[in-house]
mmCIF file of C-alpha atoms and ligand atoms in Angstrom:
data_model
loop_
_atom_site.group_PDB
_atom_site.id
_atom_site.type_symbol
_atom_site.label_atom_id
_atom_site.label_comp_id
_atom_site.label_asym_id
_atom_site.label_seq_id
_atom_site.Cartn_x
_atom_site.Cartn_y
_atom_site.Cartn_z
ATOM 1 C CA UNK A 15 114.608 87.477 136.964
ATOM 2 C CA UNK A 16 110.955 86.836 136.204
ATOM 3 C CA UNK A 17 109.530 84.291 133.820
ATOM 4 C CA UNK A 18 106.657 86.310 132.355
ATOM 5 C CA UNK A 19 106.382 88.979 129.710
ATOM 6 C CA UNK A 20 103.628 90.703 127.819
ATOM 7 C CA UNK A 21 103.507 90.936 124.019
ATOM 8 C CA UNK A 22 101.240 92.519 121.429
ATOM 9 C CA UNK A 23 101.059 91.649 117.754
ATOM 10 C CA UNK A 24 100.303 95.225 116.671
ATOM 11 C CA UNK A 25 97.648 96.360 114.146
ATOM 12 C CA UNK A 26 100.132 96.737 111.249
ATOM 13 C CA UNK A 27 101.250 93.107 111.585
ATOM 14 C CA UNK A 28 97.685 91.785 111.889
ATOM 15 C CA UNK A 29 96.574 93.840 108.833
ATOM 16 C CA UNK A 30 99.598 92.653 106.847
ATOM 17 C CA UNK A 31 98.768 88.995 107.527
ATOM 18 C CA UNK A 32 101.703 88.254 109.841
ATOM 19 C CA UNK A 33 99.796 87.038 112.922
ATOM 20 C CA UNK A 34 100.527 83.372 112.147
ATOM 21 C CA UNK A 35 104.181 83.993 111.284
ATOM 22 C CA UNK A 36 104.759 85.887 114.529
ATOM 23 C CA UNK A 37 102.855 83.287 116.584
ATOM 24 C CA UNK A 38 105.182 80.672 115.065
ATOM 25 C CA UNK A 39 108.260 82.717 116.016
ATOM 26 C CA UNK A 40 106.972 82.859 119.613
ATOM 27 C CA UNK A 41 106.690 79.051 119.757
ATOM 28 C CA UNK A 42 110.008 78.507 117.939
ATOM 29 C CA UNK A 43 111.757 80.824 120.431
ATOM 30 C CA UNK A 44 110.588 78.548 123.245
ATOM 31 C CA UNK A 45 107.929 80.692 124.906
ATOM 32 C CA UNK A 46 104.918 79.184 126.567
ATOM 33 C CA UNK A 47 101.622 80.961 125.956
ATOM 34 C CA UNK A 48 99.633 81.593 129.117
ATOM 35 C CA UNK A 49 97.006 83.748 127.432
ATOM 36 C CA UNK A 50 96.222 85.044 123.936
ATOM 37 C CA UNK A 51 93.321 86.968 122.498
ATOM 38 C CA UNK A 52 92.378 89.131 119.558
ATOM 39 C CA UNK A 53 91.131 92.567 120.594
ATOM 40 C CA UNK A 54 90.668 96.068 119.251
ATOM 41 C CA UNK A 55 91.673 98.723 121.781
ATOM 42 C CA UNK A 56 89.642 101.857 122.264
ATOM 43 C CA UNK A 57 91.643 105.088 122.088
ATOM 44 C CA UNK A 58 91.190 105.491 125.866
ATOM 45 C CA UNK A 59 92.516 101.974 126.467
ATOM 46 C CA UNK A 60 95.586 102.627 124.270
ATOM 47 C CA UNK A 61 96.176 105.891 126.169
ATOM 48 C CA UNK A 62 95.970 104.019 129.479
ATOM 49 C CA UNK A 63 98.314 101.274 128.329
ATOM 50 C CA UNK A 64 100.924 103.770 127.050
ATOM 51 C CA UNK A 65 100.499 106.220 129.942
ATOM 52 C CA UNK A 66 104.303 106.296 130.551
ATOM 53 C CA UNK A 67 104.710 107.825 127.064
ATOM 54 C CA UNK A 68 102.013 110.501 127.572
ATOM 55 C CA UNK A 69 104.483 113.407 127.401
ATOM 56 C CA UNK A 70 106.296 112.085 124.304
ATOM 57 C CA UNK A 71 105.748 113.840 120.958
ATOM 58 C CA UNK A 72 104.618 110.558 119.340
ATOM 59 C CA UNK A 73 101.940 109.759 121.978
ATOM 60 C CA UNK A 74 99.011 110.842 119.772
ATOM 61 C CA UNK A 75 100.293 108.972 116.723
ATOM 62 C CA UNK A 76 101.054 105.866 118.791
ATOM 63 C CA UNK A 77 97.682 105.631 120.551
ATOM 64 C CA UNK A 78 95.758 106.356 117.329
ATOM 65 C CA UNK A 79 97.694 103.585 115.575
ATOM 66 C CA UNK A 80 97.291 101.091 118.423
ATOM 67 C CA UNK A 81 93.512 101.615 118.426
ATOM 68 C CA UNK A 82 93.239 101.590 114.614
ATOM 69 C CA UNK A 83 92.611 97.874 114.170
ATOM 70 C CA UNK A 84 92.736 94.405 115.612
ATOM 71 C CA UNK A 85 95.741 93.264 117.579
ATOM 72 C CA UNK A 86 96.646 90.124 119.485
ATOM 73 C CA UNK A 87 97.639 90.444 123.145
ATOM 74 C CA UNK A 88 99.727 87.652 124.675
ATOM 75 C CA UNK A 89 100.961 86.633 128.117
ATOM 76 C CA UNK A 90 104.217 84.735 127.556
ATOM 77 C CA UNK A 91 106.302 82.510 129.819
ATOM 78 C CA UNK A 92 109.984 81.640 129.630
ATOM 79 C CA UNK A 93 112.979 81.882 131.934
ATOM 80 C CA UNK A 94 114.221 85.494 131.752
ATOM 81 C CA UNK A 95 111.139 86.252 129.621
ATOM 82 C CA UNK A 96 111.469 90.043 129.384
ATOM 83 C CA UNK A 97 115.011 90.012 127.990
ATOM 84 C CA UNK A 98 114.438 86.912 125.871
ATOM 85 C CA UNK A 99 111.386 88.464 124.189
ATOM 86 C CA UNK A 100 113.124 91.802 123.597
ATOM 87 C CA UNK A 101 115.995 89.917 121.928
ATOM 88 C CA UNK A 102 113.500 87.985 119.783
ATOM 89 C CA UNK A 103 111.723 91.167 118.606
ATOM 90 C CA UNK A 104 114.773 93.387 117.977
ATOM 91 C CA UNK A 105 115.294 97.156 118.207
ATOM 92 C CA UNK A 106 112.351 99.589 118.332
ATOM 93 C CA UNK A 107 113.283 100.970 114.915
ATOM 94 C CA UNK A 108 113.190 98.096 112.398
ATOM 95 C CA UNK A 109 115.977 99.819 110.462
ATOM 96 C CA UNK A 110 118.248 99.069 113.446
ATOM 97 C CA UNK A 111 116.845 95.604 114.224
ATOM 98 C CA UNK A 112 119.181 92.601 113.955
ATOM 99 C CA UNK A 113 118.793 89.977 111.230
ATOM 100 C CA UNK A 114 116.268 87.299 112.082
ATOM 101 C CA UNK A 115 114.337 89.412 114.602
ATOM 102 C CA UNK A 116 110.570 89.876 114.330
ATOM 103 C CA UNK A 117 110.803 93.628 113.781
ATOM 104 C CA UNK A 118 113.464 93.184 111.092
ATOM 105 C CA UNK A 119 111.259 90.725 109.221
ATOM 106 C CA UNK A 120 107.711 92.050 109.792
ATOM 107 C CA UNK A 121 107.727 95.710 110.947
ATOM 108 C CA UNK A 122 106.618 98.569 108.715
ATOM 109 C CA UNK A 123 108.295 101.603 110.363
ATOM 110 C CA UNK A 124 109.500 103.007 113.702
ATOM 111 C CA UNK A 125 105.908 103.694 114.765
ATOM 112 C CA UNK A 126 104.288 100.660 113.163
ATOM 113 C CA UNK A 127 106.804 98.136 114.369
ATOM 114 C CA UNK A 128 104.793 94.886 114.448
ATOM 115 C CA UNK A 129 105.146 93.921 118.106
ATOM 116 C CA UNK A 130 105.291 95.154 121.684
ATOM 117 C CA UNK A 131 107.429 93.773 124.492
ATOM 118 C CA UNK A 132 107.526 94.685 128.192
ATOM 119 C CA UNK A 133 110.672 96.470 129.383
ATOM 120 C CA UNK A 134 110.836 95.099 132.970
ATOM 121 C CA UNK A 135 109.430 92.320 135.159
ATOM 122 C CA UNK A 136 107.389 94.895 137.056
ATOM 123 C CA UNK A 137 105.816 96.289 133.884
ATOM 124 C CA UNK A 138 105.236 92.777 132.500
ATOM 125 C CA UNK A 139 103.027 91.957 135.505
ATOM 126 C CA UNK A 140 101.155 95.275 135.181
ATOM 127 C CA UNK A 141 100.677 94.934 131.426
ATOM 128 C CA UNK A 142 99.387 91.344 131.655
ATOM 129 C CA UNK A 143 96.900 92.460 134.329
ATOM 130 C CA UNK A 144 95.832 95.410 132.126
ATOM 131 C CA UNK A 145 94.467 93.047 129.442
ATOM 132 C CA UNK A 146 93.847 89.664 131.105
ATOM 133 C CA UNK A 147 91.691 88.536 134.003
ATOM 134 C CA UNK A 148 93.026 85.717 136.217
ATOM 135 C CA UNK A 149 90.674 83.190 134.621
ATOM 136 C CA UNK A 150 92.052 83.934 131.142
ATOM 137 C CA UNK A 151 95.602 82.965 132.155
ATOM 138 C CA UNK A 152 96.143 79.233 131.854
HETATM 139 P P1 IDP B 20 109.640 99.660 122.562
HETATM 140 O O1 IDP B 20 108.286 99.287 121.975
HETATM 141 O O2 IDP B 20 110.763 99.053 121.780
HETATM 142 O O3 IDP B 20 109.734 99.369 124.037
HETATM 143 P P2 IDP B 20 109.318 102.466 123.278
HETATM 144 O O4 IDP B 20 110.430 103.457 123.293
HETATM 145 O O5 IDP B 20 108.790 101.980 124.584
HETATM 146 O O6 IDP B 20 109.803 101.244 122.357
HETATM 147 O O7 IDP B 20 108.133 103.114 122.430
HETATM 148 C C1 IDP B 20 106.858 102.522 122.436
HETATM 149 C C2 IDP B 20 106.333 102.491 121.021
HETATM 150 O O8 IDP B 20 106.113 103.819 120.575
HETATM 151 C C3 IDP B 20 107.275 101.884 119.974
HETATM 152 O O9 IDP B 20 107.216 100.483 119.925
HETATM 153 C C4 IDP B 20 106.755 102.509 118.689
HETATM 154 O O10 IDP B 20 105.566 101.855 118.241
HETATM 155 C C5 IDP B 20 106.369 103.918 119.167
HETATM 156 N N1 IDP B 20 107.445 104.898 118.959
HETATM 157 C C6 IDP B 20 108.595 105.003 119.645
HETATM 158 N N2 IDP B 20 109.334 106.041 119.203
HETATM 159 C C7 IDP B 20 108.614 106.611 118.217
HETATM 160 C C8 IDP B 20 108.836 107.737 117.346
HETATM 161 O O11 IDP B 20 109.863 108.436 117.429
HETATM 162 N N3 IDP B 20 107.860 108.019 116.434
HETATM 163 C C9 IDP B 20 106.705 107.276 116.351
HETATM 164 N N4 IDP B 20 106.464 106.224 117.127
HETATM 165 C C10 IDP B 20 107.399 105.882 118.055
HETATM 166 MG MG1 MG B 21 108.719 100.188 125.619
#
């Protein structure tokens, strides 16, 4: 089990003023922050990041949304980080997310669901490298 995961505070959450609240949840849940920065993705960058979803019907909607505004990308550290972060954020659809999870408390809809979390150790490493250079990871 790896100790790194990759997170995004998505454009809906940044626009709605929840960046600080979500950052707090990250700290409270015991994650270390190895890297964090505010960015706005280009459409091409969002398409590259979500390449595994290219054939899905929501790919266009998702990449347009993810490039629609500022978001915060984060490299997080904790033992069993991938599973721990997915538990902290809750189900993809906020309507199904457990009480006290980030998506339950801050997400707008299934598409605009406040945060991203890696789904495997392998993807966590790839996703961190997609947005951060070595020198940005402390
Ligand atoms: P995850 O973010 O919980 O891992 P995935 O299935 O990997 O969920 O989907 C990636 C993202 O695509 C979701 O977080 C959400 O923003 C968006 N998404 C997933 N399913 C739908 C859908 O049916 N309609 C619109 N957007 C969706
Ligand atoms: Mg996913």
